[in-house]
């Protein structure tokens, strides 16, 4: 006897739900790993390039800028909206670029998880319809 029978509608539905849940768990683990791997920039931060004037020339400097004062200052302990990074290629500059990159990866994974959540809602709705038909 051959076992070429297709899975039932209910079995197919549960298999798809399982696949979506597994994909979601994988992405959530990836977010946890990224968060644990290093410092992630706040969503309100971005890198800004500005022109500085020296005695003999002008040159570009960079700063990490936030929409609210989140960076501690050295002088009075208050917070600032800006964190000086220095010239391109400096250690602080490269660290800030990495932090922004990690945040972008997490945001992309979050968007994918939202898509999977919507798919799960749809599958659950489909399950409830199927159960009504029985």
GROMACS .gro file of N, CA, C and O in nm:
model
  536
    1UNK      N    1   0.085  -0.118   0.000
    1UNK     CA    2   0.000   0.000   0.000
    1UNK      C    3   0.089   0.124   0.000
    1UNK      O    4   0.182   0.135   0.079
    2UNK      N    5   0.063   0.215  -0.088
    2UNK     CA    6   0.141   0.338  -0.099
    2UNK      C    7   0.086   0.444  -0.005
    2UNK      O    8  -0.035   0.456   0.013
    3UNK      N    9   0.179   0.522   0.050
    3UNK     CA   10   0.138   0.630   0.140
    3UNK      C   11   0.153   0.764   0.066
    3UNK      O   12   0.231   0.849   0.106
    4UNK      N   13   0.086   0.777  -0.047
    4UNK     CA   14   0.093   0.898  -0.127
    4UNK      C   15  -0.018   0.996  -0.093
    4UNK      O   16  -0.042   1.090  -0.166
    5UNK      N   17  -0.088   0.970   0.013
    5UNK     CA   18  -0.202   1.056   0.045
    5UNK      C   19  -0.151   1.192   0.092
    5UNK      O   20  -0.049   1.204   0.161
    6UNK      N   21  -0.224   1.291   0.052
    6UNK     CA   22  -0.193   1.428   0.095
    6UNK      C   23  -0.234   1.445   0.240
    6UNK      O   24  -0.329   1.381   0.285
    7UNK      N   25  -0.164   1.534   0.312
    7UNK     CA   26  -0.209   1.559   0.448
    7UNK      C   27  -0.347   1.626   0.446
    7UNK      O   28  -0.383   1.694   0.350
    8UNK      N   29  -0.422   1.604   0.550
    8UNK     CA   30  -0.554   1.665   0.558
    8UNK      C   31  -0.538   1.816   0.569
    8UNK      O   32  -0.430   1.867   0.598
    9UNK      N   33  -0.646   1.885   0.547
    9UNK     CA   34  -0.645   2.030   0.557
    9UNK      C   35  -0.599   2.073   0.696
    9UNK      O   36  -0.519   2.166   0.710
   10UNK      N   37  -0.647   2.005   0.798
   10UNK     CA   38  -0.611   2.038   0.935
   10UNK      C   39  -0.462   2.012   0.960
   10UNK      O   40  -0.393   2.093   1.020
   11UNK      N   41  -0.411   1.900   0.910
   11UNK     CA   42  -0.268   1.869   0.926
   11UNK      C   43  -0.181   1.972   0.855
   11UNK      O   44  -0.079   2.016   0.909
   12UNK      N   45  -0.223   2.010   0.735
   12UNK     CA   46  -0.149   2.112   0.660
   12UNK      C   47  -0.148   2.245   0.736
   12UNK      O   48  -0.045   2.312   0.745
   13UNK      N   49  -0.262   2.281   0.789
   13UNK     CA   50  -0.275   2.406   0.864
   13UNK      C   51  -0.183   2.405   0.986
   13UNK      O   52  -0.110   2.502   1.010
   14UNK      N   53  -0.183   2.297   1.063
   14UNK     CA   54  -0.098   2.288   1.181
   14UNK      C   55   0.050   2.285   1.143
   14UNK      O   56   0.134   2.340   1.215
   15UNK      N   57   0.083   2.225   1.031
   15UNK     CA   58   0.222   2.223   0.985
   15UNK      C   59   0.267   2.364   0.949
   15UNK      O   60   0.380   2.405   0.983
   16UNK      N   61   0.180   2.441   0.883
   16UNK     CA   62   0.214   2.579   0.850
   16UNK      C   63   0.229   2.665   0.975
   16UNK      O   64   0.320   2.747   0.985
   17UNK      N   65   0.140   2.645   1.071
   17UNK     CA   66   0.151   2.719   1.199
   17UNK      C   67   0.284   2.687   1.265
   17UNK      O   68   0.355   2.777   1.310
   18UNK      N   69   0.320   2.561   1.266
   18UNK     CA   70   0.447   2.519   1.327
   18UNK      C   71   0.566   2.587   1.257
   18UNK      O   72   0.659   2.635   1.325
   19UNK      N   73   0.563   2.591   1.125
   19UNK     CA   74   0.672   2.655   1.050
   19UNK      C   75   0.683   2.804   1.082
   19UNK      O   76   0.793   2.856   1.098
   20UNK      N   77   0.570   2.871   1.091
   20UNK     CA   78   0.571   3.015   1.121
   20UNK      C   79   0.623   3.038   1.263
   20UNK      O   80   0.705   3.128   1.286
   21UNK      N   81   0.581   2.957   1.357
   21UNK     CA   82   0.627   2.970   1.497
   21UNK      C   83   0.778   2.947   1.503
   21UNK      O   84   0.850   3.021   1.571
   22UNK      N   85   0.827   2.847   1.432
   22UNK     CA   86   0.971   2.819   1.431
   22UNK      C   87   1.048   2.936   1.371
   22UNK      O   88   1.153   2.974   1.423
   23UNK      N   89   0.998   2.993   1.263
   23UNK     CA   90   1.065   3.107   1.200
   23UNK      C   91   1.069   3.226   1.295
   23UNK      O   92   1.171   3.294   1.308
   24UNK      N   93   0.959   3.248   1.363
   24UNK     CA   94   0.952   3.358   1.460
   24UNK      C   95   1.052   3.338   1.573
   24UNK      O   96   1.124   3.430   1.612
   25UNK      N   97   1.058   3.218   1.627
   25UNK     CA   98   1.153   3.187   1.734
   25UNK      C   99   1.297   3.206   1.688
   25UNK      O  100   1.381   3.257   1.763
   26UNK      N  101   1.326   3.167   1.564
   26UNK     CA  102   1.460   3.184   1.509
   26UNK      C  103   1.498   3.333   1.504
   26UNK      O  104   1.608   3.371   1.544
   27UNK      N  105   1.406   3.416   1.456
   27UNK     CA  106   1.433   3.560   1.447
   27UNK      C  107   1.448   3.622   1.586
   27UNK      O  108   1.533   3.709   1.607
   28UNK      N  109   1.367   3.578   1.681
   28UNK     CA  110   1.377   3.630   1.817
   28UNK      C  111   1.512   3.594   1.880
   28UNK      O  112   1.574   3.676   1.948
   29UNK      N  113   1.560   3.472   1.854
   29UNK     CA  114   1.692   3.431   1.903
   29UNK      C  115   1.801   3.514   1.838
   29UNK      O  116   1.900   3.550   1.902
   30UNK      N  117   1.784   3.546   1.711
   30UNK     CA  118   1.882   3.628   1.641
   30UNK      C  119   1.888   3.769   1.702
   30UNK      O  120   1.995   3.825   1.720
   31UNK      N  121   1.772   3.824   1.737
   31UNK     CA  122   1.769   3.956   1.802
   31UNK      C  123   1.842   3.949   1.936
   31UNK      O  124   1.921   4.038   1.970
   32UNK      N  125   1.816   3.844   2.012
   32UNK     CA  126   1.883   3.828   2.142
   32UNK      C  127   2.034   3.819   2.124
   32UNK      O  128   2.110   3.878   2.200
   33UNK      N  129   2.079   3.746   2.022
   33UNK     CA  130   2.223   3.732   1.997
   33UNK      C  131   2.285   3.865   1.958
   33UNK      O  132   2.394   3.900   2.004
   34UNK      N  133   2.215   3.941   1.875
   34UNK     CA  134   2.266   4.072   1.834
   34UNK      C  135   2.275   4.164   1.955
   34UNK      O  136   2.376   4.233   1.976
   35UNK      N  137   2.171   4.164   2.036
   35UNK     CA  138   2.168   4.249   2.155
   35UNK      C  139   2.282   4.213   2.251
   35UNK      O  140   2.341   4.300   2.314
   36UNK      N  141   2.311   4.085   2.260
   36UNK     CA  142   2.416   4.039   2.351
   36UNK      C  143   2.556   4.061   2.294
   36UNK      O  144   2.654   4.065   2.368
   37UNK      N  145   2.567   4.078   2.162
   37UNK     CA  146   2.698   4.088   2.098
   37UNK      C  147   2.764   4.224   2.111
   37UNK      O  148   2.884   4.237   2.089
   38UNK      N  149   2.688   4.324   2.143
   38UNK     CA  150   2.748   4.456   2.153
   38UNK      C  151   2.645   4.563   2.181
   38UNK      O  152   2.526   4.535   2.191
   39UNK      N  153   2.694   4.682   2.194
   39UNK     CA  154   2.606   4.794   2.223
   39UNK      C  155   2.529   4.834   2.098
   39UNK      O  156   2.586   4.851   1.991
   40UNK      N  157   2.398   4.848   2.113
   40UNK     CA  158   2.310   4.882   2.003
   40UNK      C  159   2.267   5.028   2.020
   40UNK      O  160   2.229   5.069   2.129
   41UNK      N  161   2.273   5.104   1.913
   41UNK     CA  162   2.233   5.245   1.918
   41UNK      C  163   2.084   5.256   1.946
   41UNK      O  164   2.004   5.175   1.899
   42UNK      N  165   2.048   5.357   2.021
   42UNK     CA  166   1.907   5.386   2.047
   42UNK      C  167   1.839   5.422   1.915
   42UNK      O  168   1.903   5.474   1.822
   43UNK      N  169   1.711   5.395   1.906
   43UNK     CA  170   1.639   5.422   1.781
   43UNK      C  171   1.634   5.570   1.746
   43UNK      O  172   1.608   5.607   1.633
   44UNK      N  173   1.659   5.655   1.844
   44UNK     CA  174   1.652   5.799   1.820
   44UNK      C  175   1.787   5.858   1.779
   44UNK      O  176   1.801   5.979   1.770
   45UNK      N  177   1.888   5.774   1.752
   45UNK     CA  178   2.024   5.822   1.721
   45UNK      C  179   2.059   5.806   1.574
   45UNK      O  180   2.018   5.710   1.509
   46UNK      N  181   2.141   5.897   1.527
   46UNK     CA  182   2.195   5.889   1.392
   46UNK      C  183   2.329   5.962   1.390
   46UNK      O  184   2.360   6.040   1.480
   47UNK      N  185   2.408   5.935   1.288
   47UNK     CA  186   2.539   5.998   1.275
   47UNK      C  187   2.526   6.121   1.187
   47UNK      O  188   2.464   6.115   1.080
   48UNK      N  189   2.587   6.230   1.233
   48UNK     CA  190   2.582   6.357   1.161
   48UNK      C  191   2.724   6.399   1.127
   48UNK      O  192   2.814   6.392   1.211
   49UNK      N  193   2.744   6.445   1.006
   49UNK     CA  194   2.874   6.497   0.963
   49UNK      C  195   2.867   6.649   0.966
   49UNK      O  196   2.768   6.708   0.922
   50UNK      N  197   2.970   6.710   1.019
   50UNK     CA  198   2.972   6.857   1.021
   50UNK      C  199   3.111   6.908   0.988
   50UNK      O  200   3.211   6.840   1.009
   51UNK      N  201   3.115   7.030   0.936
   51UNK     CA  202   3.240   7.093   0.893
   51UNK      C  203   3.298   7.172   1.009
   51UNK      O  204   3.231   7.256   1.068
   52UNK      N  205   3.423   7.143   1.042
   52UNK     CA  206   3.493   7.214   1.149
   52UNK      C  207   3.602   7.300   1.086
   52UNK      O  208   3.665   7.261   0.988
   53UNK      N  209   3.622   7.418   1.144
   53UNK     CA  210   3.724   7.509   1.093
   53UNK      C  211   3.842   7.512   1.189
   53UNK      O  212   3.827   7.542   1.307
   54UNK      N  213   3.957   7.478   1.138
   54UNK     CA  214   4.079   7.485   1.215
   54UNK      C  215   4.153   7.614   1.182
   54UNK      O  216   4.104   7.701   1.110
   55UNK      N  217   4.272   7.628   1.233
   55UNK     CA  218   4.352   7.748   1.206
   55UNK      C  219   4.388   7.762   1.059
   55UNK      O  220   4.387   7.871   1.004
   56UNK      N  221   4.424   7.649   0.998
   56UNK     CA  222   4.473   7.655   0.860
   56UNK      C  223   4.380   7.592   0.757
   56UNK      O  224   4.397   7.613   0.639
   57UNK      N  225   4.284   7.514   0.803
   57UNK     CA  226   4.198   7.444   0.706
   57UNK      C  227   4.063   7.410   0.769
   57UNK      O  228   4.040   7.430   0.887
   58UNK      N  229   3.978   7.358   0.684
   58UNK     CA  230   3.850   7.307   0.731
   58UNK      C  231   3.852   7.155   0.712
   58UNK      O  232   3.920   7.103   0.624
   59UNK      N  233   3.779   7.083   0.794
   59UNK     CA  234   3.776   6.937   0.787
   59UNK      C  235   3.643   6.889   0.841
   59UNK      O  236   3.572   6.961   0.910
   60UNK      N  237   3.613   6.762   0.810
   60UNK     CA  238   3.487   6.702   0.851
   60UNK      C  239   3.503   6.629   0.984
   60UNK      O  240   3.600   6.558   1.005
   61UNK      N  241   3.407   6.647   1.070
   61UNK     CA  242   3.397   6.575   1.195
   61UNK      C  243   3.261   6.507   1.200
   61UNK      O  244   3.170   6.543   1.125
   62UNK      N  245   3.247   6.413   1.291
   62UNK     CA  246   3.122   6.339   1.304
   62UNK      C  247   3.076   6.340   1.449
   62UNK      O  248   3.156   6.347   1.542
   63UNK      N  249   2.944   6.332   1.465
   63UNK     CA  250   2.886   6.320   1.598
   63UNK      C  251   2.766   6.227   1.591
   63UNK      O  252   2.703   6.213   1.486
   64UNK      N  253   2.741   6.164   1.703
   64UNK     CA  254   2.620   6.083   1.717
   64UNK      C  255   2.517   6.176   1.778
   64UNK      O  256   2.544   6.241   1.880
   65UNK      N  257   2.405   6.188   1.714
   65UNK     CA  258   2.303   6.282   1.757
   65UNK      C  259   2.176   6.207   1.792
   65UNK      O  260   2.139   6.111   1.725
   66UNK      N  261   2.110   6.251   1.899
   66UNK     CA  262   1.986   6.188   1.943
   66UNK      C  263   1.875   6.293   1.949
   66UNK      O  264   1.902   6.413   1.959
   67UNK      N  265   1.752   6.249   1.945
   67UNK     CA  266   1.640   6.341   1.951
   67UNK      C  267   1.617   6.392   2.093
   67UNK      O  268   1.550   6.493   2.112
   68UNK      N  269   1.674   6.324   2.192
   68UNK     CA  270   1.665   6.367   2.333
   68UNK      C  271   1.805   6.357   2.394
   68UNK      O  272   1.892   6.287   2.342
   69UNK      N  273   1.825   6.426   2.504
   69UNK     CA  274   1.955   6.424   2.572
   69UNK      C  275   1.974   6.290   2.642
   69UNK      O  276   1.919   6.264   2.748
   70UNK      N  277   2.056   6.201   2.580
   70UNK     CA  278   2.078   6.067   2.635
   70UNK      C  279   2.225   6.037   2.662
   70UNK      O  280   2.257   5.937   2.725
   71UNK      N  281   2.314   6.122   2.614
   71UNK     CA  282   2.457   6.097   2.629
   71UNK      C  283   2.511   6.171   2.751
   71UNK      O  284   2.495   6.292   2.763
   72UNK      N  285   2.579   6.098   2.842
   72UNK     CA  286   2.634   6.165   2.960
   72UNK      C  287   2.749   6.257   2.920
   72UNK      O  288   2.825   6.226   2.829
   73UNK      N  289   2.761   6.369   2.990
   73UNK     CA  290   2.872   6.461   2.965
   73UNK      C  291   2.977   6.443   3.073
   73UNK      O  292   2.948   6.394   3.183
   74UNK      N  293   3.100   6.483   3.043
   74UNK     CA  294   3.210   6.467   3.138
   74UNK      C  295   3.213   6.579   3.241
   74UNK      O  296   3.259   6.561   3.352
   75UNK      N  297   3.163   6.694   3.204
   75UNK     CA  298   3.180   6.812   3.288
   75UNK      C  299   3.086   6.815   3.407
   75UNK      O  300   3.129   6.812   3.521
   76UNK      N  301   2.957   6.820   3.383
   76UNK     CA  302   2.862   6.842   3.493
   76UNK      C  303   2.769   6.724   3.520
   76UNK      O  304   2.679   6.734   3.601
   77UNK      N  305   2.790   6.611   3.453
   77UNK     CA  306   2.707   6.495   3.476
   77UNK      C  307   2.571   6.501   3.410
   77UNK      O  308   2.492   6.407   3.421
   78UNK      N  309   2.541   6.611   3.345
   78UNK     CA  310   2.414   6.621   3.273
   78UNK      C  311   2.424   6.543   3.143
   78UNK      O  312   2.530   6.497   3.104
   79UNK      N  313   2.313   6.533   3.075
   79UNK     CA  314   2.311   6.462   2.947
   79UNK      C  315   2.308   6.559   2.831
   79UNK      O  316   2.267   6.674   2.845
   80UNK      N  317   2.352   6.509   2.716
   80UNK     CA  318   2.357   6.589   2.594
   80UNK      C  319   2.288   6.513   2.482
   80UNK      O  320   2.277   6.391   2.485
   81UNK      N  321   2.246   6.585   2.381
   81UNK     CA  322   2.189   6.523   2.261
   81UNK      C  323   2.298   6.478   2.164
   81UNK      O  324   2.271   6.412   2.065
   82UNK      N  325   2.423   6.513   2.191
   82UNK     CA  326   2.533   6.488   2.099
   82UNK      C  327   2.646   6.412   2.166
   82UNK      O  328   2.675   6.432   2.283
   83UNK      N  329   2.710   6.326   2.088
   83UNK     CA  330   2.830   6.257   2.134
   83UNK      C  331   2.934   6.275   2.024
   83UNK      O  332   2.915   6.229   1.911
   84UNK      N  333   3.042   6.340   2.056
   84UNK     CA  334   3.148   6.368   1.961
   84UNK      C  335   3.217   6.238   1.920
   84UNK      O  336   3.254   6.158   2.004
   85UNK      N  337   3.233   6.216   1.789
   85UNK     CA  338   3.295   6.094   1.739
   85UNK      C  339   3.432   6.119   1.677
   85UNK      O  340   3.509   6.025   1.661
   86UNK      N  341   3.459   6.240   1.638
   86UNK     CA  342   3.587   6.271   1.576
   86UNK      C  343   3.582   6.253   1.425
   86UNK      O  344   3.477   6.258   1.363
   87UNK      N  345   3.700   6.231   1.369
   87UNK     CA  346   3.711   6.217   1.224
   87UNK      C  347   3.668   6.077   1.180
   87UNK      O  348   3.665   5.983   1.260
   88UNK      N  349   3.637   6.065   1.051
   88UNK     CA  350   3.601   5.936   0.993
   88UNK      C  351   3.714   5.837   1.017
   88UNK      O  352   3.831   5.870   1.002
   89UNK      N  353   3.678   5.717   1.057
   89UNK     CA  354   3.777   5.614   1.083
   89UNK      C  355   3.827   5.608   1.227
   89UNK      O  356   3.897   5.514   1.263
   90UNK      N  357   3.789   5.707   1.308
   90UNK     CA  358   3.830   5.703   1.448
   90UNK      C  359   3.760   5.587   1.519
   90UNK      O  360   3.659   5.534   1.471
   91UNK      N  361   3.813   5.547   1.634
   91UNK     CA  362   3.754   5.436   1.709
   91UNK      C  363   3.609   5.466   1.746
   91UNK      O  364   3.521   5.381   1.730
   92UNK      N  365   3.581   5.588   1.793
   92UNK     CA  366   3.445   5.626   1.833
   92UNK      C  367   3.351   5.626   1.711
   92UNK      O  368   3.236   5.583   1.720
   93UNK      N  369   3.401   5.675   1.599
   93UNK     CA  370   3.322   5.679   1.475
   93UNK      C  371   3.284   5.537   1.431
   93UNK      O  372   3.168   5.508   1.402
   94UNK      N  373   3.382   5.447   1.427
   94UNK     CA  374   3.356   5.309   1.384
   94UNK      C  375   3.263   5.237   1.481
   94UNK      O  376   3.176   5.160   1.439
   95UNK      N  377   3.278   5.264   1.610
   95UNK     CA  378   3.190   5.204   1.710
   95UNK      C  379   3.046   5.252   1.689
   95UNK      O  380   2.952   5.172   1.694
   96UNK      N  381   3.027   5.380   1.661
   96UNK     CA  382   2.893   5.435   1.637
   96UNK      C  383   2.831   5.375   1.511
   96UNK      O  384   2.712   5.342   1.510
   97UNK      N  385   2.910   5.359   1.406
   97UNK     CA  386   2.859   5.298   1.283
   97UNK      C  387   2.814   5.155   1.312
   97UNK      O  388   2.707   5.113   1.267
   98UNK      N  389   2.892   5.080   1.389
   98UNK     CA  390   2.855   4.943   1.425
   98UNK      C  391   2.726   4.941   1.507
   98UNK      O  392   2.638   4.857   1.484
   99UNK      N  393   2.711   5.034   1.601
   99UNK     CA  394   2.590   5.041   1.683
   99UNK      C  395   2.467   5.071   1.599
   99UNK      O  396   2.361   5.011   1.619
  100UNK      N  397   2.480   5.160   1.504
  100UNK     CA  398   2.369   5.193   1.413
  100UNK      C  399   2.335   5.071   1.326
  100UNK      O  400   2.218   5.039   1.303
  101UNK      N  401   2.439   5.003   1.280
  101UNK     CA  402   2.420   4.883   1.198
  101UNK      C  403   2.344   4.775   1.276
  101UNK      O  404   2.250   4.714   1.224
  102UNK      N  405   2.384   4.751   1.400
  102UNK     CA  406   2.316   4.651   1.482
  102UNK      C  407   2.170   4.689   1.504
  102UNK      O  408   2.081   4.604   1.499
  103UNK      N  409   2.146   4.817   1.528
  103UNK     CA  410   2.007   4.862   1.546
  103UNK      C  411   1.926   4.838   1.419
  103UNK      O  412   1.812   4.791   1.425
  104UNK      N  413   1.984   4.866   1.304
  104UNK     CA  414   1.913   4.845   1.177
  104UNK      C  415   1.880   4.697   1.157
  104UNK      O  416   1.770   4.663   1.109
  105UNK      N  417   1.971   4.609   1.194
  105UNK     CA  418   1.944   4.465   1.184
  105UNK      C  419   1.828   4.425   1.274
  105UNK      O  420   1.739   4.351   1.232
  106UNK      N  421   1.829   4.475   1.397
  106UNK     CA  422   1.721   4.443   1.490
  106UNK      C  423   1.588   4.497   1.440
  106UNK      O  424   1.485   4.428   1.446
  107UNK      N  425   1.588   4.619   1.388
  107UNK     CA  426   1.464   4.676   1.335
  107UNK      C  427   1.411   4.595   1.218
  107UNK      O  428   1.290   4.574   1.205
  108UNK      N  429   1.500   4.547   1.131
  108UNK     CA  430   1.457   4.464   1.017
  108UNK      C  431   1.400   4.331   1.067
  108UNK      O  432   1.298   4.284   1.016
  109UNK      N  433   1.465   4.272   1.167
  109UNK     CA  434   1.414   4.147   1.224
  109UNK      C  435   1.279   4.170   1.291
  109UNK      O  436   1.189   4.086   1.279
  110UNK      N  437   1.265   4.282   1.361
  110UNK     CA  438   1.136   4.315   1.424
  110UNK      C  439   1.024   4.325   1.319
  110UNK      O  440   0.913   4.278   1.342
  111UNK      N  441   1.054   4.388   1.206
  111UNK     CA  442   0.953   4.399   1.099
  111UNK      C  443   0.915   4.261   1.046
  111UNK      O  444   0.798   4.232   1.021
  112UNK      N  445   1.013   4.172   1.035
  112UNK     CA  446   0.985   4.036   0.989
  112UNK      C  447   0.901   3.961   1.091
  112UNK      O  448   0.810   3.886   1.055
  113UNK      N  449   0.929   3.981   1.219
  113UNK     CA  450   0.850   3.916   1.324
  113UNK      C  451   0.706   3.967   1.320
  113UNK      O  452   0.612   3.888   1.337
  114UNK      N  453   0.687   4.095   1.295
  114UNK     CA  454   0.550   4.148   1.283
  114UNK      C  455   0.477   4.083   1.166
  114UNK      O  456   0.358   4.053   1.178
  115UNK      N  457   0.546   4.060   1.057
  115UNK     CA  458   0.486   3.992   0.942
  115UNK      C  459   0.446   3.849   0.981
  115UNK      O  460   0.337   3.802   0.947
  116UNK      N  461   0.535   3.781   1.054
  116UNK     CA  462   0.504   3.647   1.099
  116UNK      C  463   0.387   3.647   1.197
  116UNK      O  464   0.301   3.558   1.193
  117UNK      N  465   0.381   3.746   1.285
  117UNK     CA  466   0.268   3.757   1.379
  117UNK      C  467   0.136   3.773   1.303
  117UNK      O  468   0.035   3.712   1.340
  118UNK      N  469   0.138   3.853   1.199
  118UNK     CA  470   0.017   3.870   1.118
  118UNK      C  471  -0.021   3.738   1.052
  118UNK      O  472  -0.139   3.701   1.048
  119UNK      N  473   0.080   3.666   1.003
  119UNK     CA  474   0.053   3.535   0.943
  119UNK      C  475  -0.007   3.438   1.044
  119UNK      O  476  -0.098   3.362   1.011
  120UNK      N  477   0.045   3.441   1.168
  120UNK     CA  478  -0.012   3.354   1.272
  120UNK      C  479  -0.156   3.389   1.301
  120UNK      O  480  -0.241   3.299   1.317
  121UNK      N  481  -0.187   3.518   1.306
  121UNK     CA  482  -0.326   3.560   1.327
  121UNK      C  483  -0.416   3.505   1.217
  121UNK      O  484  -0.525   3.454   1.243
  122UNK      N  485  -0.366   3.516   1.093
  122UNK     CA  486  -0.444   3.465   0.980
  122UNK      C  487  -0.464   3.314   0.990
  122UNK      O  488  -0.573   3.262   0.963
  123UNK      N  489  -0.358   3.242   1.029
  123UNK     CA  490  -0.368   3.097   1.040
  123UNK      C  491  -0.462   3.057   1.153
  123UNK      O  492  -0.538   2.960   1.140
  124UNK      N  493  -0.458   3.129   1.263
  124UNK     CA  494  -0.549   3.100   1.374
  124UNK      C  495  -0.693   3.124   1.332
  124UNK      O  496  -0.783   3.046   1.364
  125UNK      N  497  -0.713   3.232   1.258
  125UNK     CA  498  -0.847   3.260   1.206
  125UNK      C  499  -0.892   3.147   1.112
  125UNK      O  500  -1.007   3.103   1.117
  126UNK      N  501  -0.801   3.100   1.030
  126UNK     CA  502  -0.831   2.991   0.939
  126UNK      C  503  -0.866   2.864   1.019
  126UNK      O  504  -0.958   2.790   0.983
  127UNK      N  505  -0.794   2.840   1.129
  127UNK     CA  506  -0.819   2.725   1.215
  127UNK      C  507  -0.959   2.732   1.274
  127UNK      O  508  -1.031   2.632   1.278
  128UNK      N  509  -0.997   2.850   1.321
  128UNK     CA  510  -1.130   2.863   1.380
  128UNK      C  511  -1.240   2.840   1.276
  128UNK      O  512  -1.343   2.782   1.306
  129UNK      N  513  -1.217   2.883   1.152
  129UNK     CA  514  -1.314   2.855   1.046
  129UNK      C  515  -1.324   2.706   1.019
  129UNK      O  516  -1.432   2.652   1.004
  130UNK      N  517  -1.208   2.642   1.016
  130UNK     CA  518  -1.205   2.498   0.989
  130UNK      C  519  -1.279   2.423   1.100
  130UNK      O  520  -1.353   2.329   1.074
  131UNK      N  521  -1.256   2.464   1.225
  131UNK     CA  522  -1.320   2.396   1.338
  131UNK      C  523  -1.471   2.416   1.338
  131UNK      O  524  -1.545   2.332   1.387
  132UNK      N  525  -1.520   2.528   1.285
  132UNK     CA  526  -1.665   2.552   1.276
  132UNK      C  527  -1.730   2.458   1.174
  132UNK      O  528  -1.845   2.422   1.188
  133UNK      N  529  -1.653   2.424   1.072
  133UNK     CA  530  -1.706   2.339   0.964
  133UNK      C  531  -1.724   2.195   1.009
  133UNK      O  532  -1.797   2.119   0.947
  134UNK      N  533  -1.656   2.156   1.116
  134UNK     CA  534  -1.666   2.015   1.160
  134UNK      C  535  -1.791   1.986   1.233
  134UNK      O  536  -1.857   2.060   1.294
   0.00000   0.00000   0.00000
